[in-house]
Amino acid sequence: TTSATHRPCFLSSPNCSTLKTSVVCAGTNRRLWKQHRIFPYFIIFAGHCIESITHSTIMSYISREGALYLQQFPNTSYKFSVENKSLSEAFVLNSFWNWFTPRFIPECIAPNMVTFVGFMCVLGAWALQCIADVHPAMVVHPQSHLHSLLDFLATHCYLIMPILFFAYQTLDGCDGKQARRTKNSTPLGEILDHGVDAISASIFMYSLVYSLDKQYIFSTSPTYAPVGIGQYSDTGSNLVTHHNYFNMFSLLTQKAIFSRIFNWIYACSLQLVFAWAFFAAHVQHYHRSTFFMAELGACDLENLIIGCQLVRYFLGEKVFHFVLYEHWLVGQIDLGAAIVLIIILSTIGGVLQSVIDVLVNADRPRRQSMLLQFLPLIVYTLLGTFYVLNHPVIVAHNFVTYATTMTLPFGVILTTLNIARVTEQKMSVFGFQIFAGALVPLTLLNVNAWLQFCDESTLLFGVCMYCLVFYVHFASSIIGAFCGALKISFLSINPVPQAKAEKAQ
């Protein structure tokens, strides 16, 4: 195990003679994957493809100290504490989850399996949204069975998606109850649960844009379209040019400022606003050791989005165009804009509440640490905003690709913070995973605006695929590392660590 030909892997394997070195051979790491059956084979294959061409030392996503800390579990200070004030959970959902878990989830089902199935529901919903978005442009024989299937999925998209989202929400609420029921609460469960929530929350936000009629937002009349998004035809229904830079000065010199920019801006920034609220809550959890959920929390917003999708299916998208307020200066505020305003204001309130709580109740080193932890998110937000402002038409015509590209880097940033919390280590603010998985791809998109070394749509798709492969490798590596340190399997019931600790005492 000390040969120069052996490369450091993500975490030391329990089969190695020394647990303190965190150095194992690649063959041992592969046996660890097979032993724990961690991910479907295609994900394992993608992770090992990257590992085979990249030196593992720079891709160690868990520090040596964090690995040693995990190896001591359950004899550690780790615990998950939550203070939940969510209205929908307090009055309806929590009682429903308590009733659902013992009746429909057998005790032989691992809590991680519950989380993983819920994640598959979200991915299925997003895949369905992608099918509905690109279905009109797909070339399929009109009399084939595939055409009939795609037509059915596109037609009933906003009925099937709420069902899948509700299934995810239910399983997301039941996985923790299943973990306590089977006494299988581990740090890996928290990492997996919150990592899935980071991806799912972004998908929820982008699906809301489709529910409120994406076509209306991006291809509306010049009266309500942002100046600089492109030139319009006489009817104002279609874009006819491929690129124009965003001209904020022109917007400020014209009437109806609000309605001219808001519908288009919120479509691209809604996920960023919610990402800030989600990240701030986890920063508060890192410093205060309790996960606080406000009165209008994630479940409440998820229920709002599910309701919008059902309204879209039964009543049509024009319901969200109903004008609630009109003024010569701000223009028209329709129902869709009002819904988005509620979400944005509530999420901004959540960010302020989390930050103020840490500033007031934490000591000075923790306050300084909190400010540093926000740096990757600040850079991520600036890069995403610059790209939207410089490439509005590219975003409009490739919205699914853009949404996926913005979602995955946020998942990397948030999971890095959570790993630091459960291992009681400092967050690697600009570590390799944040640098390579979030900042570099977004920077590449913005640099192309000046250098023009590649077609913008092609580059966006390429960066999206890179982010997808990197995230798969990142997630599978983290799961493998935690399973190796905790000596557990991923998708099956493990020996009860709490019972072992009590017996030892």
XYZ file of N, CA and C in Angstrom, residues 297-394:
294
model
N -41.624 28.290 4.453
C -40.419 27.548 4.144
C -40.454 26.892 2.787
N -39.527 25.952 2.600
C -39.386 25.295 1.303
C -40.637 24.512 0.930
N -41.220 23.798 1.889
C -42.424 23.004 1.580
C -43.594 23.883 1.169
N -43.708 25.054 1.800
C -44.794 25.966 1.428
C -44.631 26.460 0.001
N -43.396 26.796 -0.389
C -43.157 27.237 -1.763
C -43.336 26.093 -2.752
N -42.950 24.881 -2.344
C -43.172 23.726 -3.213
C -44.666 23.509 -3.454
N -45.472 23.654 -2.404
C -46.919 23.507 -2.576
C -47.492 24.591 -3.480
N -46.946 25.795 -3.390
C -47.382 26.880 -4.272
C -47.074 26.554 -5.723
N -45.885 26.024 -5.978
C -45.499 25.675 -7.343
C -46.348 24.526 -7.868
N -46.591 23.519 -7.031
C -47.459 22.413 -7.438
C -48.858 22.922 -7.782
N -49.362 23.865 -6.977
C -50.667 24.451 -7.281
C -50.674 25.198 -8.596
N -49.595 25.937 -8.893
C -49.513 26.660 -10.168
C -49.528 25.694 -11.344
N -48.865 24.555 -11.208
C -48.852 23.578 -12.293
C -50.237 22.977 -12.524
N -50.967 22.710 -11.459
C -52.327 22.176 -11.609
C -53.255 23.217 -12.240
N -53.098 24.478 -11.836
C -53.896 25.544 -12.447
C -53.564 25.659 -13.927
N -52.292 25.545 -14.268
C -51.883 25.603 -15.671
C -52.536 24.472 -16.469
N -52.630 23.284 -15.884
C -53.171 22.136 -16.611
C -54.687 22.262 -16.802
N -55.413 22.637 -15.765
C -56.878 22.632 -15.833
C -57.453 23.926 -16.394
N -56.791 25.063 -16.174
C -57.347 26.342 -16.597
C -56.557 27.008 -17.713
N -55.352 26.546 -17.973
C -54.550 27.139 -19.042
C -53.610 28.209 -18.530
N -52.605 28.522 -19.346
C -51.585 29.471 -18.923
C -52.058 30.912 -18.912
N -53.140 31.209 -19.622
C -53.592 32.595 -19.701
C -54.123 33.108 -18.371
N -54.393 32.204 -17.438
C -54.837 32.639 -16.111
C -53.771 33.506 -15.459
N -52.515 33.176 -15.675
C -51.424 33.919 -15.044
C -51.165 35.251 -15.742
N -51.846 35.522 -16.847
C -51.696 36.813 -17.531
C -52.725 37.827 -17.036
N -53.586 37.421 -16.136
C -54.621 38.320 -15.619
C -53.974 39.493 -14.886
N -54.320 40.723 -15.295
C -53.682 41.931 -14.772
C -54.292 42.273 -13.415
N -53.442 42.365 -12.398
C -53.880 42.740 -11.053
C -53.708 44.223 -10.783
N -52.701 44.829 -11.397
C -52.417 46.240 -11.129
C -51.785 46.846 -12.376
N -52.138 48.078 -12.644
C -51.584 48.765 -13.814
C -51.334 50.218 -13.476
N -50.144 50.692 -13.866
C -49.759 52.073 -13.613
C -48.892 52.540 -14.762
N -48.950 53.822 -15.064
C -48.216 54.325 -16.218
C -46.707 54.195 -16.045
N -46.221 54.155 -14.787
C -44.790 54.075 -14.561
C -44.310 52.623 -14.521
N -44.979 51.800 -13.734
C -44.520 50.419 -13.568
C -45.127 49.484 -14.586
N -46.153 49.920 -15.303
C -46.779 49.051 -16.286
C -47.781 48.110 -15.638
N -47.893 46.902 -16.169
C -48.867 45.941 -15.681
C -48.201 44.875 -14.818
N -48.853 44.558 -13.713
C -48.430 43.455 -12.849
C -49.511 42.395 -12.924
N -49.190 41.273 -13.559
C -50.175 40.212 -13.711
C -50.076 39.217 -12.565
N -50.918 38.186 -12.601
C -50.964 37.208 -11.527
C -49.648 36.451 -11.408
N -49.037 36.107 -12.541
C -47.764 35.396 -12.495
C -46.678 36.220 -11.824
N -46.617 37.501 -12.146
C -45.624 38.372 -11.520
C -45.877 38.508 -10.026
N -47.134 38.534 -9.618
C -47.452 38.636 -8.195
C -46.995 37.387 -7.442
N -47.181 36.217 -8.039
C -46.726 34.973 -7.401
C -45.214 34.986 -7.224
N -44.509 35.439 -8.261
C -43.054 35.484 -8.174
C -42.607 36.504 -7.135
N -43.299 37.631 -7.036
C -42.956 38.627 -6.015
C -43.077 38.052 -4.617
N -44.115 37.255 -4.382
C -44.287 36.624 -3.072
C -43.097 35.710 -2.763
N -42.681 34.925 -3.743
C -41.559 34.005 -3.532
C -40.266 34.774 -3.297
N -40.025 35.819 -4.099
C -38.777 36.578 -3.972
C -38.707 37.288 -2.630
N -39.795 37.919 -2.211
C -39.791 38.643 -0.938
C -39.618 37.693 0.240
N -40.254 36.525 0.161
C -40.124 35.564 1.263
C -38.711 35.012 1.346
N -38.087 34.755 0.200
C -36.723 34.220 0.210
C -35.717 35.277 0.660
N -35.919 36.520 0.251
C -35.034 37.588 0.734
C -35.160 37.736 2.243
N -36.386 37.636 2.747
C -36.580 37.672 4.192
C -35.876 36.525 4.886
N -35.888 35.344 4.263
C -35.178 34.201 4.843
C -33.682 34.415 4.896
N -33.114 35.021 3.848
C -31.675 35.307 3.832
C -31.310 36.268 4.964
N -32.063 37.344 5.082
C -31.781 38.339 6.128
C -31.922 37.740 7.520
N -32.939 36.921 7.719
C -33.148 36.305 9.025
C -31.974 35.398 9.402
N -31.491 34.603 8.461
C -30.382 33.698 8.749
C -29.088 34.455 9.030
N -28.798 35.465 8.213
C -27.561 36.228 8.382
C -27.584 37.012 9.692
N -28.703 37.656 9.990
C -28.793 38.448 11.226
C -28.665 37.557 12.449
N -29.253 36.371 12.394
C -29.172 35.460 13.533
C -27.718 35.088 13.834
N -26.927 34.822 12.798
C -25.522 34.481 13.013
C -24.748 35.703 13.501
N -25.005 36.862 12.921
C -24.294 38.074 13.338
C -24.577 38.433 14.788
N -25.792 38.189 15.252
C -26.171 38.572 16.608
C -25.718 37.535 17.638
N -25.856 36.258 17.325
C -25.669 35.209 18.321
C -24.321 34.492 18.248
N -23.570 34.658 17.173
C -22.289 33.967 17.038
C -21.146 34.882 17.473
N -20.003 34.275 17.795
C -18.846 35.066 18.188
C -18.159 35.647 16.951
N -17.140 36.443 17.170
C -16.502 37.158 16.077
C -15.854 36.229 15.050
N -15.099 35.186 15.467
C -14.521 34.283 14.438
C -15.586 33.631 13.569
N -16.721 33.270 14.150
C -17.773 32.656 13.345
C -18.419 33.661 12.400
N -18.534 34.898 12.830
C -19.076 35.923 11.924
C -18.147 36.128 10.732
N -16.869 36.162 10.974
C -15.909 36.294 9.870
C -15.950 35.063 8.971
N -16.061 33.890 9.574
C -16.146 32.669 8.783
C -17.395 32.652 7.919
N -18.511 33.180 8.440
C -19.745 33.221 7.666
C -19.580 34.076 6.415
N -18.928 35.216 6.547
C -18.730 36.086 5.391
C -17.875 35.403 4.334
N -16.863 34.656 4.756
C -16.022 33.940 3.803
C -16.801 32.831 3.100
N -17.699 32.174 3.832
C -18.464 31.078 3.237
C -19.400 31.556 2.133
N -19.793 32.821 2.183
C -20.664 33.357 1.139
C -19.911 33.734 -0.130
N -18.583 33.773 -0.092
C -17.824 34.213 -1.264
C -18.080 33.353 -2.504
N -18.048 32.012 -2.416
C -18.327 31.232 -3.636
C -19.706 31.505 -4.207
N -20.697 31.697 -3.337
C -22.043 31.977 -3.829
C -22.121 33.353 -4.469
N -21.381 34.314 -3.942
C -21.353 35.650 -4.543
C -20.765 35.588 -5.950
N -19.641 34.903 -6.090
C -19.014 34.771 -7.412
C -19.935 34.010 -8.358
N -20.543 32.933 -7.869
C -21.489 32.155 -8.668
C -22.653 33.020 -9.152
N -23.177 33.872 -8.270
C -24.296 34.751 -8.627
C -23.873 35.782 -9.668
N -22.705 36.382 -9.487
C -22.231 37.385 -10.439
C -21.995 36.776 -11.818
N -21.378 35.610 -11.864
C -21.117 34.965 -13.151
C -22.424 34.599 -13.856
N -23.382 34.059 -13.099
C -24.669 33.724 -13.692
C -25.416 34.944 -14.178
N -25.355 36.035 -13.408
C -26.051 37.266 -13.791
C -25.427 37.893 -15.031
N -24.099 37.950 -15.081
C -23.418 38.524 -16.250
C -23.766 37.739 -17.517
N -23.826 36.421 -17.391
C -24.124 35.624 -18.576
C -25.542 35.896 -19.072
N -26.486 36.012 -18.166
C -27.870 36.274 -18.565
C -27.995 37.636 -19.231
N -27.309 38.635 -18.677
C -27.416 39.981 -19.234
C -26.741 40.092 -20.596
N -25.692 39.323 -20.822
C -24.964 39.397 -22.088
C -25.496 38.449 -23.155
N -26.260 37.436 -22.745
C -26.749 36.438 -23.701
C -28.239 36.166 -23.477
N -29.075 37.176 -23.531
C -30.499 36.958 -23.225
C -31.196 36.032 -24.207
N -30.878 36.166 -25.478
C -31.575 35.346 -26.473
C -31.078 33.901 -26.424
N -29.791 33.704 -26.167
C -29.266 32.343 -26.016
C -29.958 31.643 -24.857
